Coordinates of C-alpha atoms and ligand atoms in Angstrom, one line a residue:
X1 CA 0.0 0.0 0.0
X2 CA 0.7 3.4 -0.5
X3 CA 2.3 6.0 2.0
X4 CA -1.2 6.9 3.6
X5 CA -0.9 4.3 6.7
X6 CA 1.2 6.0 8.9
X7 CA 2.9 3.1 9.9
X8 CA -0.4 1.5 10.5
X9 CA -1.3 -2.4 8.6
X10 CA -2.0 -1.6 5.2
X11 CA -3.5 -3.7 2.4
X12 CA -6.3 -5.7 4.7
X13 CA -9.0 -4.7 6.1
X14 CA -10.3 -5.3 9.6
X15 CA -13.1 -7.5 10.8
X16 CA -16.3 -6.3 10.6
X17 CA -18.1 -6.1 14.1
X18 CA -21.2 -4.0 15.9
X19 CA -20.1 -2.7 19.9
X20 CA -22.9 -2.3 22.3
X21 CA -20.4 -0.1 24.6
X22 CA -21.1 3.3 23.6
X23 CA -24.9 3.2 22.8
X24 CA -26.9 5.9 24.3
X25 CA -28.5 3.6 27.4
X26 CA -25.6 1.8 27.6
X27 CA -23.8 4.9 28.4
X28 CA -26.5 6.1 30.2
X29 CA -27.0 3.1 32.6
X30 CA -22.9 2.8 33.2
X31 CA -22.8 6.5 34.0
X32 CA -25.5 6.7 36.6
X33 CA -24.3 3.3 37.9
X34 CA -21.0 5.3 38.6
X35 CA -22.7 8.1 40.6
X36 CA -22.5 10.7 37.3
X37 CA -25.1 12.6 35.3
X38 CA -25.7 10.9 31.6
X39 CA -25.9 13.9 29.3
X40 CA -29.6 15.4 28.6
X41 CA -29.4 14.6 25.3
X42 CA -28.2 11.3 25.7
X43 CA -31.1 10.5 28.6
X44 CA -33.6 11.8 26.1
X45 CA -32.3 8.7 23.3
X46 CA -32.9 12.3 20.9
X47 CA -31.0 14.9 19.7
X48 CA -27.4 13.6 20.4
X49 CA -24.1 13.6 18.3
X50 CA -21.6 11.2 18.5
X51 CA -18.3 10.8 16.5
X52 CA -16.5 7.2 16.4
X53 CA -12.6 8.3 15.1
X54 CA -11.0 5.4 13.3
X55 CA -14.4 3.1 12.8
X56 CA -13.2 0.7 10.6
X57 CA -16.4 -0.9 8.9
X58 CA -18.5 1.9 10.8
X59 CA -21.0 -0.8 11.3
X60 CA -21.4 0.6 15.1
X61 CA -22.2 3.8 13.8
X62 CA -24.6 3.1 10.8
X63 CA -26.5 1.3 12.7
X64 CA -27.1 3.3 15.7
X65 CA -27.5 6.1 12.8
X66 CA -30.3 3.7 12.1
X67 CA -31.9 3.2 15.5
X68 CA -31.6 7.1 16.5
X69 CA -32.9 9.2 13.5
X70 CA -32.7 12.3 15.7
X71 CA -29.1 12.3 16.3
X72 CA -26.0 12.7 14.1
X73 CA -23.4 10.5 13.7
X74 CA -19.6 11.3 12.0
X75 CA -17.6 8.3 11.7
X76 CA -14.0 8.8 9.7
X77 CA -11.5 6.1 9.0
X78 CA -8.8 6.5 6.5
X79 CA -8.9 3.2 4.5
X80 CA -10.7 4.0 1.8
X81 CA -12.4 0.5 1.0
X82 CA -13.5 0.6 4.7
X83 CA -15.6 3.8 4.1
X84 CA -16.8 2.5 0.9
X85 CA -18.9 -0.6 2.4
X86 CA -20.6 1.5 5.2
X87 CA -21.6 3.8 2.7
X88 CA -23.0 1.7 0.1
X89 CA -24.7 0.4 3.5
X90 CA -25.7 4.0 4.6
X91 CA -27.3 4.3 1.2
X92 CA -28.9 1.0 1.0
X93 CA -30.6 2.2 4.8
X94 CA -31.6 5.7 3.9
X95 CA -29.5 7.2 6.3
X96 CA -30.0 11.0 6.2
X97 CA -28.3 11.7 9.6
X98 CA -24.5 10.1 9.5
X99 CA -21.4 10.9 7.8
X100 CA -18.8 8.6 6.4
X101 CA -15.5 10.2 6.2
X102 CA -12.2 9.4 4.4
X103 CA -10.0 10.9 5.8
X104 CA -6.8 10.4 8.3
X105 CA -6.7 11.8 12.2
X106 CA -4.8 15.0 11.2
X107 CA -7.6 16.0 8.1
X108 CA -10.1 15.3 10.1
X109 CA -9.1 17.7 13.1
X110 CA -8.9 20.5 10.6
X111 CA -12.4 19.8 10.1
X112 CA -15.2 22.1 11.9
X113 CA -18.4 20.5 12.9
X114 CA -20.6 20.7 15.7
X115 CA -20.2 20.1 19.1
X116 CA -19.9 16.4 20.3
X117 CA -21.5 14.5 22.9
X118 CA -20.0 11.4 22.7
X119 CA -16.9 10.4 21.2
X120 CA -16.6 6.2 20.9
X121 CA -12.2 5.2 20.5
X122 CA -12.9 1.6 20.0
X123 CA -9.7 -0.4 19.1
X124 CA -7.8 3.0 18.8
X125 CA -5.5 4.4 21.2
X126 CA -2.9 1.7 21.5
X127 CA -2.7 0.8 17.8
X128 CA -1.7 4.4 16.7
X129 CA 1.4 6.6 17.1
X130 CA 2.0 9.1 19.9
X131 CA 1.7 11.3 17.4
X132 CA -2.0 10.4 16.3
X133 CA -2.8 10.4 20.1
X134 CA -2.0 13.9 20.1
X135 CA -4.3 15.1 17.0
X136 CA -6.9 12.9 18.5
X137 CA -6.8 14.5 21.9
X138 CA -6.6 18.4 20.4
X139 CA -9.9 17.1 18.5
X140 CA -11.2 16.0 21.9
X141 CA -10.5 19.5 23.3
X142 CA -12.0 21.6 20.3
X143 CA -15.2 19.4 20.0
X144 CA -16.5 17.4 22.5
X145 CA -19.3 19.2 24.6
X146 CA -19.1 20.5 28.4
X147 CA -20.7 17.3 29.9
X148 CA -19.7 15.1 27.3
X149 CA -18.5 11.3 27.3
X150 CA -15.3 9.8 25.5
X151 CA -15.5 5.9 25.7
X152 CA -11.6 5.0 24.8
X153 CA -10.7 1.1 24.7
X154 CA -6.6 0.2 24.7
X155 CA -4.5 -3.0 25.8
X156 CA -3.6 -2.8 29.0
X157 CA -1.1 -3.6 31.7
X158 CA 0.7 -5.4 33.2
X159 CA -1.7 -8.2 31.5
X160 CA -0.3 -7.4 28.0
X161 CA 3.2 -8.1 28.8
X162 CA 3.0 -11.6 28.2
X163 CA 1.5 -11.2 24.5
X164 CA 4.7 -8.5 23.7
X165 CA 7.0 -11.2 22.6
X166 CA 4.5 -13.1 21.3
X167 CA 3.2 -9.7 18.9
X168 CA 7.6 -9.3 17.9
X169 CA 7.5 -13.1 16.9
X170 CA 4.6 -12.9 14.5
X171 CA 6.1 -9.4 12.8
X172 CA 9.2 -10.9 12.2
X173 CA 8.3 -14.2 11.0
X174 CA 5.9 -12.1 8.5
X175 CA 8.5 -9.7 7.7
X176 CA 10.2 -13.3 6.1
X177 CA 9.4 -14.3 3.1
X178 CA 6.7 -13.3 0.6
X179 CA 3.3 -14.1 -0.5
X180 CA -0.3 -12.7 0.4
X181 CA -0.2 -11.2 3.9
X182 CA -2.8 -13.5 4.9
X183 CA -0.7 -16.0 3.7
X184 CA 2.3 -15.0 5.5
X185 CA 0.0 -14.4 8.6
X186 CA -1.2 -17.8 8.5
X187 CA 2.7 -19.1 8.7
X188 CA 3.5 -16.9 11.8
X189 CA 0.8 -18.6 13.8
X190 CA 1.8 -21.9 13.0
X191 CA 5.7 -21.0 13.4
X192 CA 4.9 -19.5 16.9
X193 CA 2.6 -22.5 17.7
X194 CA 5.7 -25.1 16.3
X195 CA 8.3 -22.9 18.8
X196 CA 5.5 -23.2 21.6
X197 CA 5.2 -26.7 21.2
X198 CA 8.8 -27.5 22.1
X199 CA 8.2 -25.5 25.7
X200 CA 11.0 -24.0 27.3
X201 CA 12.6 -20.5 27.8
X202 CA 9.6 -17.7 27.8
X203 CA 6.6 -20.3 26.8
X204 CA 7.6 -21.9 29.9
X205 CA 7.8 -19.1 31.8
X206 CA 4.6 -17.5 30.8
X207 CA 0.8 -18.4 31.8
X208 CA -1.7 -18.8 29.0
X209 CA 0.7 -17.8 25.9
X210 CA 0.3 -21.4 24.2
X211 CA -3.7 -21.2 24.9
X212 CA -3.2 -17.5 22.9
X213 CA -1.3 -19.2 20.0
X214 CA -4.3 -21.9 19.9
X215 CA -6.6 -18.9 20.1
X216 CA -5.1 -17.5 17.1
X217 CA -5.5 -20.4 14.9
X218 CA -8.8 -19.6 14.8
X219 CA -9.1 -16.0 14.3
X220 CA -9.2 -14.3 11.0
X221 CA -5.7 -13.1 9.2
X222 CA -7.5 -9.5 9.4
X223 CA -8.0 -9.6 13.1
X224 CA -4.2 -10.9 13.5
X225 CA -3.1 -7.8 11.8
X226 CA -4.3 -5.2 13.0
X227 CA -4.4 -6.4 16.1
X228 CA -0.7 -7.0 16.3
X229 CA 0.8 -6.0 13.0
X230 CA 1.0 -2.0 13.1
X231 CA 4.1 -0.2 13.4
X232 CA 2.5 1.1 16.6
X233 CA 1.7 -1.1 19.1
X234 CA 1.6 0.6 22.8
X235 CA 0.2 -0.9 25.9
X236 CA -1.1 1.2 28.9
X237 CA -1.4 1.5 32.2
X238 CA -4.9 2.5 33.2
X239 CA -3.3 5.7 35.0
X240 CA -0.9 6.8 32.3
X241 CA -3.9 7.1 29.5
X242 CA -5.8 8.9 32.1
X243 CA -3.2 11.9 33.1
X244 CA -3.0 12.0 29.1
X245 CA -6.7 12.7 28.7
X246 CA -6.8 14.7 31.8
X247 CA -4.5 16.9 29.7
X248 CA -8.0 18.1 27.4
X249 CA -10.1 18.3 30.5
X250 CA -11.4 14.3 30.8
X251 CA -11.7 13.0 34.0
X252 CA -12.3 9.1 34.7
X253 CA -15.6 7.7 35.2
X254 CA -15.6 4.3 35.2
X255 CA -15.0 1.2 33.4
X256 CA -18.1 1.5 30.7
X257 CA -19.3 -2.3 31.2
X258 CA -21.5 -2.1 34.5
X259 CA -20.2 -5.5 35.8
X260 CA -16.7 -4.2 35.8
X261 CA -17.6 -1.2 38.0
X262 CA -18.5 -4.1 40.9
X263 CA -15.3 -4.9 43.0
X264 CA -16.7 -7.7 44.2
X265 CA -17.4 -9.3 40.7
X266 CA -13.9 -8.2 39.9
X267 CA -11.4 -9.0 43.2
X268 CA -11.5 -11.4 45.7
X269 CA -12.1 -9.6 49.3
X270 CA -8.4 -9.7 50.5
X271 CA -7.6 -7.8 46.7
X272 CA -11.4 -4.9 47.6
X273 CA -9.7 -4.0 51.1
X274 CA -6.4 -3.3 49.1
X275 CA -8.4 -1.0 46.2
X276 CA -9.9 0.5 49.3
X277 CA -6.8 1.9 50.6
X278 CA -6.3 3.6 47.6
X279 CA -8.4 6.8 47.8
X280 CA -7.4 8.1 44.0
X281 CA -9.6 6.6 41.7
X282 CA -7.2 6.7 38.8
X283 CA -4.8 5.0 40.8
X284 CA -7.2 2.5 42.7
X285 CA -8.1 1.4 39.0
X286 CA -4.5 0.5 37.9
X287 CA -3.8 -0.9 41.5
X288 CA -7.1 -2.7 40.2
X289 CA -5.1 -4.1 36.8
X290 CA -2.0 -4.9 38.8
X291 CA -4.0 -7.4 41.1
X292 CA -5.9 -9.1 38.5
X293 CA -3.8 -8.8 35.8
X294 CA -5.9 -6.7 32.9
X295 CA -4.9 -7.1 29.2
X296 CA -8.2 -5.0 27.7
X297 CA -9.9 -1.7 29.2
X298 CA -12.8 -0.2 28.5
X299 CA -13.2 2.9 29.8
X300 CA -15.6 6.1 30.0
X301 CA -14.1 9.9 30.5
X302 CA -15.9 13.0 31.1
X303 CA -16.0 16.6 30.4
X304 CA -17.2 18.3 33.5
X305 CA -19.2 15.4 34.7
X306 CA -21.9 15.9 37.4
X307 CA -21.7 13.8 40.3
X308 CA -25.3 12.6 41.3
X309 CA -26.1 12.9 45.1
X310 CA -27.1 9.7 46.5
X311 CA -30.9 9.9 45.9
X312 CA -30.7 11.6 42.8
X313 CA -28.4 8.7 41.1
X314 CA -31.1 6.0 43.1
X315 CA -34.0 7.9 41.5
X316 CA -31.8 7.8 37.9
X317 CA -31.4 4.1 38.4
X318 CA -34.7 3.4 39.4
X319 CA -36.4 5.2 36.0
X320 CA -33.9 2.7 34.0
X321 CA -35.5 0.5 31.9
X322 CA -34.4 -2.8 31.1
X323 CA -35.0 -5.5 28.4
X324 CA -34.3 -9.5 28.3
X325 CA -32.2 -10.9 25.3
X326 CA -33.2 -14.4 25.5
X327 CA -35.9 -16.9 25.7
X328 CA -36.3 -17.4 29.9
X329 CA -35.4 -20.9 29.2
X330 CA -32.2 -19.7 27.7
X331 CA -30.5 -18.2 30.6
X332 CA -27.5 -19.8 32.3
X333 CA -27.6 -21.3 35.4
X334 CA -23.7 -19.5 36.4
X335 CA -22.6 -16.6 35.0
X336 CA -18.4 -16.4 34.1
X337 CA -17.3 -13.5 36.2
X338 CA -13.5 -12.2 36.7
X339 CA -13.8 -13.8 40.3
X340 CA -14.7 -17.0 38.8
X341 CA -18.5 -18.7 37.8
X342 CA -21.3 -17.1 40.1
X343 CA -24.8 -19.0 39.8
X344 CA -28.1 -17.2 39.3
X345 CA -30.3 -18.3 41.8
X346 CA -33.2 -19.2 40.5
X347 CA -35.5 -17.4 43.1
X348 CA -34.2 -13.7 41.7
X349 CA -34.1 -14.7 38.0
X350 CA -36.8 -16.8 37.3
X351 CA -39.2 -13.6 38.7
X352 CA -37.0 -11.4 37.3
X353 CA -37.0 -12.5 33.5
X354 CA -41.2 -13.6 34.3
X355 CA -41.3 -9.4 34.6
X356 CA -39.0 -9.0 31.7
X357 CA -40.8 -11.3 29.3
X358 CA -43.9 -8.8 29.4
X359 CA -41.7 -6.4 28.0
X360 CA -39.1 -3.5 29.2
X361 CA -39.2 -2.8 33.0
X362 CA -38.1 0.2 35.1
X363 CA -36.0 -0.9 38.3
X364 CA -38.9 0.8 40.4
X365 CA -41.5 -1.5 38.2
X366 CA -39.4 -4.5 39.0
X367 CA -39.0 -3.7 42.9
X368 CA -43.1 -2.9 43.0
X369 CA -43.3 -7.0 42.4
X370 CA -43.2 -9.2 46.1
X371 CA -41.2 -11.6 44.7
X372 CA -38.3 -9.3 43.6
X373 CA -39.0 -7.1 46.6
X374 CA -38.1 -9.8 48.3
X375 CA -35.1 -10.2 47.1
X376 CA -34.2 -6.6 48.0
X377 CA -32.9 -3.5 46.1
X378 CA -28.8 -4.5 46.2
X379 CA -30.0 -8.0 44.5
X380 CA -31.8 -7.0 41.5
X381 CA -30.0 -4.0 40.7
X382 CA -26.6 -6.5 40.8
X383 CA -28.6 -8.8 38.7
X384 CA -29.2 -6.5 35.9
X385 CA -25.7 -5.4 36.2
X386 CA -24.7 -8.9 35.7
X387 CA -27.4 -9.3 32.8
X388 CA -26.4 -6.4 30.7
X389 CA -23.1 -7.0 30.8
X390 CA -23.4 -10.7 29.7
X391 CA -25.8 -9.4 26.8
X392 CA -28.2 -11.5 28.5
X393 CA -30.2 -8.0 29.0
X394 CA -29.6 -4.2 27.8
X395 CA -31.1 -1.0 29.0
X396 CA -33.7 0.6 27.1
X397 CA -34.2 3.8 25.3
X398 CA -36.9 6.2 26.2
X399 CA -40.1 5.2 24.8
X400 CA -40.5 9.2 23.3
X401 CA -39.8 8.9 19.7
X402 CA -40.4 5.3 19.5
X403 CA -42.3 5.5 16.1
X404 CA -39.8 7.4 14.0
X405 CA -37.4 5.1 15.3
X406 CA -39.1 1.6 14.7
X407 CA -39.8 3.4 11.0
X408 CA -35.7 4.3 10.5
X409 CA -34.5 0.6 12.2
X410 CA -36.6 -1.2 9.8
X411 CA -35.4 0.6 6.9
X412 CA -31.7 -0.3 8.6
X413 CA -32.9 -3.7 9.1
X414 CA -34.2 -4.1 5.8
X415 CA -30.4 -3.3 4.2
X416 CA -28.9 -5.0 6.5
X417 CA -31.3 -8.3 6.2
X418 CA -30.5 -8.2 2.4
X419 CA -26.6 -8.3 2.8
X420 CA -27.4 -11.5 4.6
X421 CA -28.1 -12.9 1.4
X422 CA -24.7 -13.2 0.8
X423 CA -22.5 -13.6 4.1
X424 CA -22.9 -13.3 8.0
X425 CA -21.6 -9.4 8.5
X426 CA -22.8 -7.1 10.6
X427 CA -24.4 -10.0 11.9
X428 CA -26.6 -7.2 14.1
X429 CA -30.2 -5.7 13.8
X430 CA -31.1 -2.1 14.9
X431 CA -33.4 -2.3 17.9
X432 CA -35.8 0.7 18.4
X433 CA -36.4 -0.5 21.9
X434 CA -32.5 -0.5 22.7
X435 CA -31.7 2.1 20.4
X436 CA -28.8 -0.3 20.2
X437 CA -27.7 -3.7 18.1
X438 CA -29.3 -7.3 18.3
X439 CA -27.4 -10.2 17.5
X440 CA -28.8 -12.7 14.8
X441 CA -27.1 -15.2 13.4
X442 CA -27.1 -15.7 9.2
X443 CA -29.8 -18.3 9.8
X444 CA -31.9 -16.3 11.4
X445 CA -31.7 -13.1 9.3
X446 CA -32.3 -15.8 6.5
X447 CA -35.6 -16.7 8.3
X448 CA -36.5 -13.2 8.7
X449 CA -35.9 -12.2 5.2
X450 CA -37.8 -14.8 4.0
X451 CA -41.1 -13.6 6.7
X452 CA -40.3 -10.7 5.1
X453 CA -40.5 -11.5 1.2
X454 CA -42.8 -14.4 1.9
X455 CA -41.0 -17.4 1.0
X456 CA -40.8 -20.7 3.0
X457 CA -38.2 -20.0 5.4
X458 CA -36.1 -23.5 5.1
X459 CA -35.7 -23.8 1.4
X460 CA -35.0 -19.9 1.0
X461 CA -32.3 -20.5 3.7
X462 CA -31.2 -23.6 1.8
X463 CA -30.7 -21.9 -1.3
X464 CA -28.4 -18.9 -0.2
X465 CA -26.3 -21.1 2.3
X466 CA -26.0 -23.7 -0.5
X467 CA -24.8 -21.2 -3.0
X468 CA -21.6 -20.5 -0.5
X469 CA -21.1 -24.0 -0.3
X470 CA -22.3 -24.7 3.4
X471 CA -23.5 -27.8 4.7
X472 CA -25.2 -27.7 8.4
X473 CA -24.0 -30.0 10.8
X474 CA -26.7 -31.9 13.5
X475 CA -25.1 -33.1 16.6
X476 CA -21.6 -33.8 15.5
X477 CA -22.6 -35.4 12.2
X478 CA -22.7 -33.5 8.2
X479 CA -26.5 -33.3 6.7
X480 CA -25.8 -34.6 3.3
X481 CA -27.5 -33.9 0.3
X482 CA -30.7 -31.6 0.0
X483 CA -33.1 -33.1 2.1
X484 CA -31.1 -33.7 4.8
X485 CA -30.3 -30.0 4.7
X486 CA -33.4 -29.0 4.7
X487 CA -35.4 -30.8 7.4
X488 CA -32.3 -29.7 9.6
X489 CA -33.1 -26.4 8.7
X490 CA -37.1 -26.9 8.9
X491 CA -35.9 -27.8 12.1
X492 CA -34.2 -25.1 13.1
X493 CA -37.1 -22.6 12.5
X494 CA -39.5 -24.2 14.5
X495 CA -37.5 -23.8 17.3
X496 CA -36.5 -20.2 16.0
X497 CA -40.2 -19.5 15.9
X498 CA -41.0 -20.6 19.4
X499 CA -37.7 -19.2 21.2
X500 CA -36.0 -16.7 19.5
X501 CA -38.9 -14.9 17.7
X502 CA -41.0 -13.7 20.5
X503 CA -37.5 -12.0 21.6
X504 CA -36.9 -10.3 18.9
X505 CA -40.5 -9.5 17.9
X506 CA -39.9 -7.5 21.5
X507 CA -37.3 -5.7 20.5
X508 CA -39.4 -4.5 17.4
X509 CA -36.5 -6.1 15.5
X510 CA -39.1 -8.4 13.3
Ligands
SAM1 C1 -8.2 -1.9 15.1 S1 -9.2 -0.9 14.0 C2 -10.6 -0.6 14.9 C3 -11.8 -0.2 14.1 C4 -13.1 0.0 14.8 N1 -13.0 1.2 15.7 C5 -13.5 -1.2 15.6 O1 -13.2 -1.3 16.8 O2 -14.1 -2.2 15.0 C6 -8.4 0.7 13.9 C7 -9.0 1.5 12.8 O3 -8.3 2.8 12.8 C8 -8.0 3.2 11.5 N2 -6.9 4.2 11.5 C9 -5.6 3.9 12.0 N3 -4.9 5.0 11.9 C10 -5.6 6.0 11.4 C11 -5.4 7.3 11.0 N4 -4.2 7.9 11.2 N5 -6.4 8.1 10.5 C12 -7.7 7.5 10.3 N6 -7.9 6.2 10.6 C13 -6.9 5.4 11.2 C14 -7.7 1.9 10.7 O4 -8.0 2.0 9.3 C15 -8.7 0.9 11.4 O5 -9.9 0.8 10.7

């Protein structure tokens, strides 16, 4: 590739993925779990705007362009053929209210615009240069809002020490040689995993590095390079990227998924008195990574952030509304926490999902009912905590505006149903309940499509996925041939129909 990269991986792009983090009640609820004031606009699910710097695919932001017509969305990413699919998608969706800009860090600070409410830095900060963090940051200070919310993610330390050598190994065995960088990719992995397997000298010495080299086997060539390819490659103490942001006026507020925010989901009790001593909450946070080892934050900053008083953030929490994912049936009996598997006791979920079944619930709504009364306060507000941030639940938009949102999702859903025609990406369906992304598999959207074009579901799956060349599987054995395809599949939407449908019918996704 050309000399536009900046020392960044050139010549493939990146995967293509939705991110729940930064949507507007996701924000909201992580905020007021914190003890700050969610911006007005934000609170309102309206009249927001939000800018996602280097947004690859920009699949986050079409589609919450989708789900929030009243807002405005700038997303920017300089590889060109990354902007081009998200705006053939933008198109396809009729979105009038986001921008898809080609253009580097440094054009796009020259740039005026409006003011910003919420700026996303997903998969950002530690893959750039010093010197992009600094253009970023003097955008920060020019644009984001009094009040508003950056969320930044980065790799952090000290857990990402042990993947440094293991990031050198696979650029200089793909520096060797030639060949498709896929290709070359491909060879790094199994080099690394040949040097892991005789043991010895750092793989000895170093916990979970020959799972990671499994791990990697399976992930896609464009998720190995940029992950670990670019020229830049810094991790980050927790601390250190906060005195740089404090630098343009952002202060901490808290890790942005609401179970991270829980020391006791997070660190054994010996580690919560040790946070405790700490009274710094920058530096109780990295003490925080020390102790249990943290390889990936996610965090939220604010602009002149309100703290709430006490009642104020209760009577905030209480008016958050709340939505189930998943069938009841579908929900785990243990949850996989930091601090190990925690069960959900069936006498607070089993009431709790009955009252989310009927359809989104306010915290207040869910403690009016005995049998979570019963349970008290702490317990169901830890249970939605734990909920959301499994994407077993999300937190729900207001319901003002609902129509011109359902109207602009299913014109997002539409497109996006279509692509699924011909592959599983993005993979996600605007919600105008959410105001945020649903997962759905490629069967499923295939079962939707064909609801929606009136076709019989199973043979209109069956003739896209046998045009790629896929064959289902049905408990460890290949359907062959036709038929067997298709009964599997007939299959399969039955129990779609009776599970998954009523789920998504809830989130005014079909
Ligand atoms: C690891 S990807 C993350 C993409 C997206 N935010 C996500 O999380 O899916 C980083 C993105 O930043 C873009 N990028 C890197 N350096 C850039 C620069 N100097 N100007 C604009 N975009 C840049 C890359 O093209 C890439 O799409």
């Amino acid at each position: 590739m050309g000399g536009w990269t900046e020392g960044y991986v050139g010549g493939i792009d990146y995967i293509r993925a939705v991110y729940r983090d930064w949507s507007p009640a996701m924000l909201c609820f992580a905020l007021t779990l914190r003890g700050w004031r969610p911006p007005e606009a934000l609170r309102r699910g309206g009249g927001f705007t939000l800018a996602e710097p280097g947004c690859g695919h920009g699949l986050t932001s079409a589609l919450l362009a989708g789900a929030h017509p009243a807002a405005r969305f700038e997303a920017m990413d300089f590889n060109p053929s990354h902007i081009a699919g998200v705006r053939r998608l933008a198109a396809e969706a009729g979105l009038a209210n986001a921008e898809f800009l080609e253009e580097s860090f440094a054009e796009y600070a020259r740039r005026d615009g409006p003011m910003l409410d919420v700026v996303a830095l997903h998969g950002v900060w530690s893959w750039v240069s010093a010197e992009n963090r600094a253009i970023l940051l003097d955008t920060l200070r020019r644009r984001l809002m009094p009040g508003g919310v950056v969320f930044v993610s980065y790799n952090a330390l000290p857990g990402t020490l042990s993947h440094m050598p293991l990031r050198r190994l696979l650029v200089e065995r793909c520096a060797e040689g030639d060949g498709p960088l896929p290709d070359r990719i491909a060879r790094a992995v199994e080099f690394a995993a040949r040097i892991a397997a005789q043991g010895g000298g750092w793989f000895a010495n170093t916990e979970g590095v020959v799972e990671r080299i499994e791990q990697l086997r399976h992930k896609s060539p464009n998720y190995i390079a940029h992950e670990y390819l670019n020229g830049d490659w810094t991790a980050f103490y927790h601390a250190d990227v906060a005195r740089e942001l404090a630098a343009v006026k952002l202060e901490f507020a808290g890790a942005a998924v609401p179970m991270e925010q829980l020391d006791d989901l997070t660190l054994s009790s010996v580690q919560q008195t040790l946070a405790d001593e700490m009274r710094d909450p920058v530096r109780a946070e990295t003490l925080r990574d020390v102790m249990t080892n943290r390889s990936f934050r996610r965090d939220l900053f604010v602009k002149g952030g309100e703290r709430l008083g006490r009642s104020e953030r209760r009577a905030l929490l209480g008016e958050s509304r709340f939505a189930l994912l998943v069938a009841t049936d579908d929900l785990p009996e243990v949850a996989s926490t930091p601090v190990g598997r925690l069960p959900f006791p069936r006498a607070l979920y089993q009431p709790l999902a009955g009252a989310l079944t009927e359809g989104p619930q306010s915290l207040d709504a869910l403690l009016a009912r005995p049998a979570l009364a019963a349970q008290g306060e702490e317990a169901v507000l830890r249970a939605l905590v734990l909920l959301t941030s499994l994407s077993l639940a999300a937190p729900v938009t207001p319901a003002e505006g609902f129509a011109e949102r359902r109207a602009s999702s299913d014109r997002f859903n539409a497109a996006v149903l279509q692509r699924h025609r011909f592959g599983d990406a993005p993979g996600q369906l605007a919600s105008p309940v959410l105001g945020a992304g649903v997962p759905v598999s490629r069967i499923e959207a295939l079962f939707l499509l064909a609801g929606r074009l009136g076709e019989e579901p199973a043979a209109f799956a069956w003739r896209h996925l046998s045009a790629d060349g896929i064959v289902l599987g049905r408990d460890g054995e290949r359907c062959e041939g036709d038929d067997a395809n298709l009964v599997e599949l007939a299959r399969r939407h039955a129990a779609f129909v009776q599970r998954r449908l009523p789920v998504l019918e809830g989130l005014g996704v079909a």
